[in-house]
Coordinates of C-alpha atoms and ligand atoms in Angstrom, one line a residue:
M1 CA -1.7 63.3 -14.5
T2 CA 1.7 63.6 -12.9
E3 CA 5.0 63.6 -14.7
K4 CA 7.6 61.3 -13.1
N5 CA 11.0 63.0 -13.0
F6 CA 14.5 62.3 -11.8
P7 CA 16.7 65.2 -10.9
L8 CA 20.0 64.0 -12.6
D9 CA 20.7 63.2 -16.2
E10 CA 22.2 59.9 -17.3
K11 CA 25.7 61.0 -17.4
A12 CA 25.5 62.5 -13.9
L13 CA 23.9 59.5 -12.3
R14 CA 26.4 57.2 -13.9
E15 CA 29.1 59.4 -12.2
V16 CA 27.4 59.1 -8.9
I17 CA 27.1 55.3 -9.2
K18 CA 31.0 55.1 -9.8
K19 CA 31.4 56.7 -6.3
Y20 CA 28.5 55.2 -4.5
P21 CA 27.5 51.7 -5.7
T22 CA 23.8 50.8 -6.0
P23 CA 21.5 50.4 -4.2
F24 CA 21.0 53.8 -2.7
H25 CA 18.2 56.3 -2.0
L26 CA 18.8 59.8 -3.5
Y27 CA 16.9 62.7 -2.1
D28 CA 16.4 66.1 -3.8
E29 CA 16.9 69.2 -1.4
K30 CA 15.3 71.5 -3.8
K31 CA 12.2 69.5 -4.2
I32 CA 11.9 68.9 -0.4
R33 CA 12.0 72.7 0.1
E34 CA 9.4 73.3 -2.6
N35 CA 7.1 70.8 -1.1
F36 CA 7.5 72.4 2.4
R37 CA 6.9 75.8 1.0
R38 CA 3.7 74.7 -0.8
L39 CA 2.3 73.3 2.4
R40 CA 3.2 76.5 4.3
D41 CA 1.5 78.6 1.6
T42 CA -1.7 76.5 1.9
F43 CA -2.2 77.9 5.4
S44 CA -0.7 81.4 4.9
W45 CA -4.1 82.9 5.8
A46 CA -4.0 81.4 9.4
A47 CA -3.0 83.6 12.4
E48 CA -0.1 81.1 12.7
F49 CA 0.9 77.9 11.0
R50 CA 3.4 75.2 11.9
E51 CA 4.4 72.0 10.1
Y52 CA 5.9 69.4 12.3
F53 CA 7.7 67.2 9.9
A54 CA 6.9 63.6 10.6
V55 CA 10.4 62.4 11.3
K56 CA 9.5 58.7 10.8
A57 CA 9.0 59.4 7.1
L58 CA 12.7 60.2 6.5
P59 CA 14.5 59.9 9.9
N60 CA 17.7 61.7 9.0
P61 CA 19.0 64.8 10.8
H62 CA 20.3 66.3 7.5
I63 CA 16.8 66.3 6.1
V64 CA 15.3 67.7 9.3
K65 CA 17.8 70.6 9.2
I66 CA 16.8 71.5 5.6
L67 CA 13.2 71.9 6.9
A68 CA 14.0 73.5 10.1
A69 CA 15.8 76.3 8.2
D70 CA 12.5 77.1 6.6
G71 CA 10.8 77.2 10.0
A72 CA 9.5 73.5 10.3
G73 CA 9.4 71.6 13.5
T74 CA 9.3 67.9 14.1
D75 CA 6.7 65.3 14.9
C76 CA 8.3 62.6 16.8
S77 CA 7.0 59.2 17.7
S78 CA 9.9 57.5 19.4
L79 CA 13.0 58.2 21.5
A80 CA 15.3 57.9 18.4
E81 CA 13.1 60.4 16.6
L82 CA 13.4 62.8 19.5
M83 CA 17.1 62.4 19.4
I84 CA 17.1 63.0 15.6
S85 CA 15.3 66.2 16.3
E86 CA 17.7 67.2 18.8
M87 CA 20.7 66.4 16.4
A88 CA 19.1 68.8 14.0
N89 CA 18.8 71.4 16.7
V90 CA 15.0 71.4 16.7
T91 CA 14.0 71.5 20.4
G92 CA 11.4 73.0 22.7
E93 CA 7.9 73.5 21.3
K94 CA 9.1 73.0 17.8
I95 CA 8.8 69.4 18.8
M96 CA 5.5 67.6 19.0
L97 CA 5.6 64.0 20.5
T98 CA 2.8 62.1 19.0
S99 CA 3.4 58.5 20.0
N100 CA 1.2 55.6 21.2
D101 CA 1.7 52.8 23.7
T102 CA 4.4 55.3 24.8
P103 CA 7.2 54.1 27.1
A104 CA 8.3 56.3 30.0
N105 CA 11.7 57.1 28.6
E106 CA 10.1 58.7 25.5
F107 CA 8.0 61.0 27.8
Q108 CA 11.1 61.8 29.9
K109 CA 13.1 62.8 26.8
A110 CA 10.2 64.8 25.4
L111 CA 9.9 66.7 28.7
E112 CA 13.7 67.3 28.9
L113 CA 13.6 68.8 25.4
G114 CA 10.5 70.9 26.3
A115 CA 8.4 69.3 23.6
I116 CA 4.7 69.6 23.2
I117 CA 3.3 66.2 24.3
N118 CA 0.2 64.9 22.5
L119 CA -1.3 62.0 24.4
D120 CA -2.9 59.0 22.7
D121 CA -5.0 57.9 25.6
I122 CA -6.7 59.2 28.7
T123 CA -4.8 56.9 31.1
H124 CA -1.5 58.5 29.8
I125 CA -2.1 61.7 31.8
E126 CA -1.5 59.7 35.0
Y127 CA 1.3 57.7 33.5
L128 CA 3.0 60.9 32.2
E129 CA 2.7 62.7 35.5
K130 CA 4.0 59.7 37.4
N131 CA 6.9 59.0 35.1
A132 CA 8.0 62.3 33.8
G133 CA 5.8 65.2 35.0
L134 CA 3.3 67.2 33.2
P135 CA 4.6 69.4 30.4
K136 CA 3.7 73.1 29.7
V137 CA 1.7 72.3 26.6
L138 CA -0.5 69.3 26.4
S139 CA -2.5 68.0 23.5
F140 CA -4.8 65.0 22.9
R141 CA -5.3 62.9 19.8
Y142 CA -8.9 62.7 18.9
N143 CA -10.3 59.5 17.2
P144 CA -13.6 60.4 15.6
A145 CA -14.6 56.8 15.1
D146 CA -16.2 57.5 11.7
I147 CA -15.0 59.4 8.7
M148 CA -16.8 59.9 5.5
N149 CA -15.0 57.5 3.2
N150 CA -14.2 55.0 5.9
G151 CA -10.5 55.4 5.7
N152 CA -8.1 53.8 3.3
D153 CA -5.8 50.8 3.4
I154 CA -2.9 52.3 5.2
I155 CA -4.6 53.6 8.3
G156 CA -8.0 51.8 8.2
K157 CA -11.2 52.9 9.7
P158 CA -10.8 55.2 12.7
A159 CA -13.1 53.2 14.9
E160 CA -11.0 50.2 14.4
A161 CA -7.7 52.0 14.6
K162 CA -5.7 51.8 17.9
Y163 CA -5.1 55.5 18.0
G164 CA -6.6 58.4 20.0
L165 CA -9.3 59.1 22.5
T166 CA -13.0 58.8 22.0
R167 CA -15.2 61.9 22.0
Q168 CA -16.3 61.4 25.6
Q169 CA -12.7 60.8 26.7
I170 CA -11.6 64.0 25.0
F171 CA -13.7 66.1 27.3
D172 CA -12.8 64.2 30.3
A173 CA -9.2 64.4 29.6
Y174 CA -9.0 68.2 29.2
Q175 CA -10.9 68.5 32.4
I176 CA -8.6 66.2 34.3
A177 CA -5.4 68.0 32.9
K178 CA -6.9 71.4 33.7
N179 CA -7.7 70.3 37.2
K180 CA -4.0 69.2 37.5
G181 CA -2.9 72.7 36.6
V182 CA -1.9 72.4 32.9
K183 CA -2.7 75.7 31.3
R184 CA -1.7 75.5 27.7
F185 CA -3.5 73.0 25.2
G186 CA -3.8 71.8 21.7
L187 CA -5.9 69.3 19.9
H188 CA -4.8 66.7 17.4
T189 CA -6.0 64.1 15.0
M190 CA -4.7 62.0 12.1
I191 CA -7.4 60.2 10.3
A192 CA -6.2 59.7 6.8
S193 CA -3.0 58.5 5.2
N194 CA -1.9 59.1 1.6
E195 CA -5.2 60.9 1.0
R196 CA -5.6 63.1 -2.1
E197 CA -9.3 64.1 -1.8
T198 CA -10.0 67.7 -0.8
E199 CA -13.2 66.8 0.9
T200 CA -11.4 64.6 3.4
F201 CA -9.2 67.5 4.6
L202 CA -12.2 69.9 4.9
Y203 CA -14.2 67.3 6.8
T204 CA -11.2 66.7 9.3
A205 CA -10.9 70.5 9.7
Q206 CA -14.6 70.9 10.3
I207 CA -14.9 68.3 13.0
M208 CA -11.8 69.6 14.6
F209 CA -12.8 73.3 14.6
E210 CA -16.3 72.3 16.0
L211 CA -14.7 70.2 18.7
A212 CA -12.4 73.1 19.6
V213 CA -15.4 75.3 20.0
E214 CA -17.1 72.6 22.2
I215 CA -14.1 72.4 24.4
K216 CA -14.0 76.0 25.0
N217 CA -17.8 76.1 25.8
R218 CA -17.7 73.0 28.1
I219 CA -14.3 73.0 29.7
G220 CA -13.3 76.6 29.4
I221 CA -10.2 75.9 27.5
N222 CA -9.0 78.2 24.6
L223 CA -6.8 75.8 22.5
E224 CA -3.6 77.2 21.3
F225 CA -3.5 75.0 18.2
V226 CA -5.4 72.4 16.2
N227 CA -3.2 69.9 14.6
L228 CA -4.8 68.3 11.5
G229 CA -2.2 65.6 11.3
G230 CA -0.3 64.3 8.3
G231 CA -1.7 62.2 5.5
F232 CA -1.5 64.5 2.6
G233 CA -1.0 62.0 -0.3
I234 CA 1.1 62.0 -3.4
P235 CA 0.3 60.5 -6.8
Y236 CA 2.4 57.4 -6.9
R237 CA 0.8 56.5 -10.3
P238 CA 1.5 58.8 -13.2
E239 CA -2.3 58.8 -14.0
E240 CA -3.2 60.0 -10.5
N241 CA -3.8 63.8 -9.7
P242 CA -1.9 65.5 -7.1
V243 CA -3.4 67.0 -3.9
D244 CA -5.2 70.3 -4.6
Y245 CA -3.5 72.5 -2.0
K246 CA -5.2 75.6 -3.1
A247 CA -8.7 74.1 -2.8
I248 CA -7.7 72.7 0.6
G249 CA -6.3 76.0 1.8
A250 CA -9.3 78.0 0.7
G251 CA -11.7 75.5 2.0
I252 CA -10.2 75.3 5.5
C253 CA -9.8 79.0 5.7
E254 CA -13.5 79.4 5.2
L255 CA -14.3 76.9 7.9
Y256 CA -11.9 78.7 10.2
K257 CA -13.8 82.0 9.5
K258 CA -17.1 80.4 9.9
I259 CA -16.5 78.2 13.0
L260 CA -13.5 79.5 15.0
V261 CA -13.5 83.2 14.5
P262 CA -17.1 83.9 15.6
N263 CA -16.4 81.8 18.8
G264 CA -13.4 83.9 19.9
L265 CA -10.8 81.4 18.7
E266 CA -9.3 83.4 15.9
K267 CA -5.8 83.1 17.3
I268 CA -5.6 79.2 17.0
R269 CA -2.6 78.0 15.2
I270 CA -3.0 75.5 12.5
A271 CA -0.5 72.7 12.5
T272 CA 0.1 69.8 10.3
E273 CA 2.5 66.9 10.7
S274 CA 3.1 65.9 7.1
G275 CA 5.8 63.4 6.1
R276 CA 5.0 61.9 2.8
A277 CA 3.9 65.2 1.1
I278 CA 7.2 66.8 2.0
T279 CA 9.7 64.0 1.1
G280 CA 7.8 61.4 -0.7
D281 CA 8.3 62.5 -4.3
A282 CA 11.7 63.9 -3.5
G283 CA 13.4 60.5 -3.2
W284 CA 14.3 57.7 -5.5
L285 CA 15.7 54.1 -5.0
V286 CA 18.4 53.6 -7.6
S287 CA 19.2 49.9 -8.2
T288 CA 20.9 47.7 -10.7
V289 CA 19.5 44.7 -12.5
I290 CA 21.6 41.6 -11.7
H291 CA 19.4 38.9 -13.1
E292 CA 16.7 38.0 -15.6
K293 CA 14.7 34.9 -15.1
N294 CA 12.2 33.4 -17.4
T295 CA 9.9 30.7 -16.0
Y296 CA 6.2 30.9 -15.9
K297 CA 6.7 34.6 -15.7
N298 CA 9.5 37.0 -16.5
Y299 CA 11.4 38.2 -13.6
I300 CA 13.9 41.0 -13.3
G301 CA 16.1 40.6 -10.2
L302 CA 17.6 43.8 -8.5
D303 CA 20.6 44.3 -6.2
S304 CA 18.0 45.7 -3.7
C305 CA 15.0 44.1 -1.9
M306 CA 12.4 44.8 0.8
A307 CA 15.1 45.8 3.2
N308 CA 15.4 49.1 0.9
L309 CA 11.7 49.5 0.2
M310 CA 8.9 47.5 1.7
R311 CA 5.8 49.5 0.7
P312 CA 5.0 47.4 -2.3
A313 CA 5.1 44.2 -0.3
L314 CA 3.5 45.7 2.9
Y315 CA 0.6 47.5 1.2
G316 CA 0.6 46.4 -2.4
A317 CA 1.8 50.0 -3.0
Y318 CA 2.6 51.1 -6.5
H319 CA 6.0 52.7 -7.1
H320 CA 6.7 53.9 -10.6
I321 CA 9.8 52.5 -12.2
T322 CA 11.9 53.9 -15.0
I323 CA 15.0 52.5 -16.7
L324 CA 18.0 54.9 -17.0
G325 CA 18.4 55.8 -20.7
K326 CA 15.2 53.9 -21.7
E327 CA 12.8 56.6 -20.4
N328 CA 11.2 57.1 -23.8
F329 CA 11.3 53.5 -25.0
D330 CA 8.0 51.6 -25.6
C331 CA 6.8 49.6 -22.5
D332 CA 6.1 46.4 -24.5
K333 CA 7.4 43.8 -22.1
I334 CA 5.7 42.6 -18.9
Y335 CA 7.8 41.8 -15.7
D336 CA 7.8 41.2 -12.1
V337 CA 10.6 43.2 -10.6
T338 CA 12.0 41.4 -7.6
G339 CA 14.3 41.6 -4.6
S340 CA 16.3 38.8 -3.3
L341 CA 14.5 37.8 -0.1
C342 CA 13.3 34.3 0.6
E343 CA 9.7 35.8 0.5
N344 CA 7.6 35.7 -2.6
N345 CA 6.1 39.1 -1.9
D346 CA 9.6 40.7 -2.1
K347 CA 8.6 42.4 -5.4
F348 CA 8.8 46.0 -6.3
A349 CA 6.3 45.6 -9.2
I350 CA 4.1 42.8 -10.5
N351 CA 3.0 42.4 -14.1
R352 CA 4.5 45.8 -14.9
K353 CA 4.7 47.0 -18.4
L354 CA 8.3 48.1 -19.1
P355 CA 10.8 48.5 -21.9
K356 CA 13.0 45.5 -22.6
I357 CA 15.3 45.3 -19.6
D358 CA 19.0 44.0 -19.8
I359 CA 21.3 42.9 -17.0
G360 CA 23.2 45.8 -15.9
D361 CA 20.4 48.3 -16.5
I362 CA 19.9 51.0 -13.8
L363 CA 16.3 51.0 -12.5
I364 CA 15.0 54.1 -10.8
I365 CA 12.1 53.4 -8.4
H366 CA 10.3 56.7 -7.9
D367 CA 8.7 58.4 -4.8
T368 CA 10.7 56.5 -2.2
G369 CA 11.5 59.6 0.0
A370 CA 8.9 58.9 2.6
H371 CA 8.4 55.6 4.5
G372 CA 11.1 54.1 2.2
H373 CA 14.5 53.6 3.6
A374 CA 13.0 54.3 7.0
M375 CA 10.9 51.0 7.0
G376 CA 13.9 48.9 6.2
F377 CA 14.7 45.8 8.2
N378 CA 17.4 43.1 8.2
Y379 CA 15.5 39.8 7.4
N380 CA 17.7 37.3 5.5
G381 CA 20.7 39.4 6.8
K382 CA 20.0 41.9 4.1
L383 CA 21.6 45.3 4.6
R384 CA 20.0 48.8 4.3
S385 CA 21.4 51.1 1.6
A386 CA 23.1 54.4 1.7
E387 CA 21.1 57.6 1.6
L388 CA 22.5 60.4 -0.8
L389 CA 21.4 64.1 -0.9
L390 CA 21.4 66.1 -3.9
R391 CA 22.1 69.6 -2.7
E392 CA 20.6 72.8 -4.3
N393 CA 24.1 73.6 -5.6
G394 CA 24.3 70.4 -7.4
E395 CA 26.6 68.5 -5.0
I396 CA 26.0 65.0 -3.9
E397 CA 26.4 64.4 -0.2
L398 CA 26.4 61.0 1.5
I399 CA 24.0 61.5 4.5
R400 CA 23.9 57.9 5.7
R401 CA 26.5 55.2 4.7
A402 CA 25.2 51.7 3.7
E403 CA 25.1 49.2 6.5
T404 CA 28.0 46.6 6.6
L405 CA 28.0 43.0 7.7
D406 CA 29.8 44.3 10.8
D407 CA 26.8 46.4 11.7
Y408 CA 24.7 43.3 11.2
F409 CA 26.8 41.2 13.5
A410 CA 27.5 43.9 16.1
T411 CA 24.7 42.8 18.3
L412 CA 25.8 39.2 18.6
I413 CA 27.1 38.0 21.9
Ligands
PLP1 C1 2.9 58.6 10.1 C2 2.4 59.8 10.8 C3 2.4 61.0 10.2 C4 2.9 61.3 8.8 O1 2.1 60.7 7.8 P1 2.3 61.0 6.3 O2 1.3 60.1 5.6 O3 3.7 60.8 6.0 O4 1.9 62.5 6.1 C5 1.9 62.1 11.0 N1 1.4 61.9 12.2 C6 1.3 60.8 12.8 C7 0.8 60.6 14.1 C8 1.7 59.6 12.1 O5 1.7 58.4 12.7

């Protein structure tokens, strides 16, 4: 079970809404820091650990700065994300570029910033060399083809996913890069998304550690790091349990001692590139009810839409909803909670049991801090909302203003 909280009381939130009209995403600095520290503590036994925050989850330099102050780096997968990292003064080997189908200008920017470059394909060695040059530290993304539970809806089965190199290509790639004079290497994978099972993370660590040993034995490369990727899940539903970080930490530590240490790889840095687990439950979309419609079903219409949060429509994802001031009321009504797009799947919830809702009520949609605002788009000319940050000292800071129609029309010729 997971309790669903909101960091402001009713009076405080109503004050915020007076200044910043809904909809907006609100992020909680304290919670973000706690989440980061929990992940760091999970790997405190390792010779070295680094979290490269997956910028795509919440691409705002103010957030990156919070994490960087605690020692986190960034995981970037586009030119814009590299620039966000730079804006937050995170540069050099604190950046890991993990992209795919990568354009030359991303490689060039990554090289300019001194980032660790993680290649998604064997052909990218030559492409990178030709278009940007080879970096000091090179890593490859491994696709293990099969994983035990066959993957979940978000990322799919590894063998059918577009990411990474095959097992044979991994060995060939390190050999080619070594022959070209690259001296420092890492290894990466990302095979799960929104995963909460301990076993999956232990399995990932095991195949990665075994591969690191094989790379040492076959190619003569002592890897500097193994990046286990992101994918640490959060309990979106109140009845779900959170990730057991203690069990994962203890289990991976055991594998480290069993597989890496006896093979002379006791200095390997453990890396993660978590997004969701850092900011997911530290964000909320706050929206106002503007319509109630009763036809064959009962609909509650919000002043927000998929432009502000598309996970429910995209993956059928569950996001918990509470109503300001009615948190303890009985959930004795059933509603579809909708946005305003001309798309029937523009719904935040379907057949959701909620207390009786009135026009003007403030709805709080939970766990929107990762892959929420960031996924927004402008279909129907709908605009993306503002982002607010609740600082640890209680102050509310506007960290991104809402889009305006001028923004929307700015690209017209
Ligand atoms: C999306 C992504 C992440 C972050 O995933 P989370 O589920 O937010 O932890 C990390 N690495 C790569 C390569 C990704 O594509």
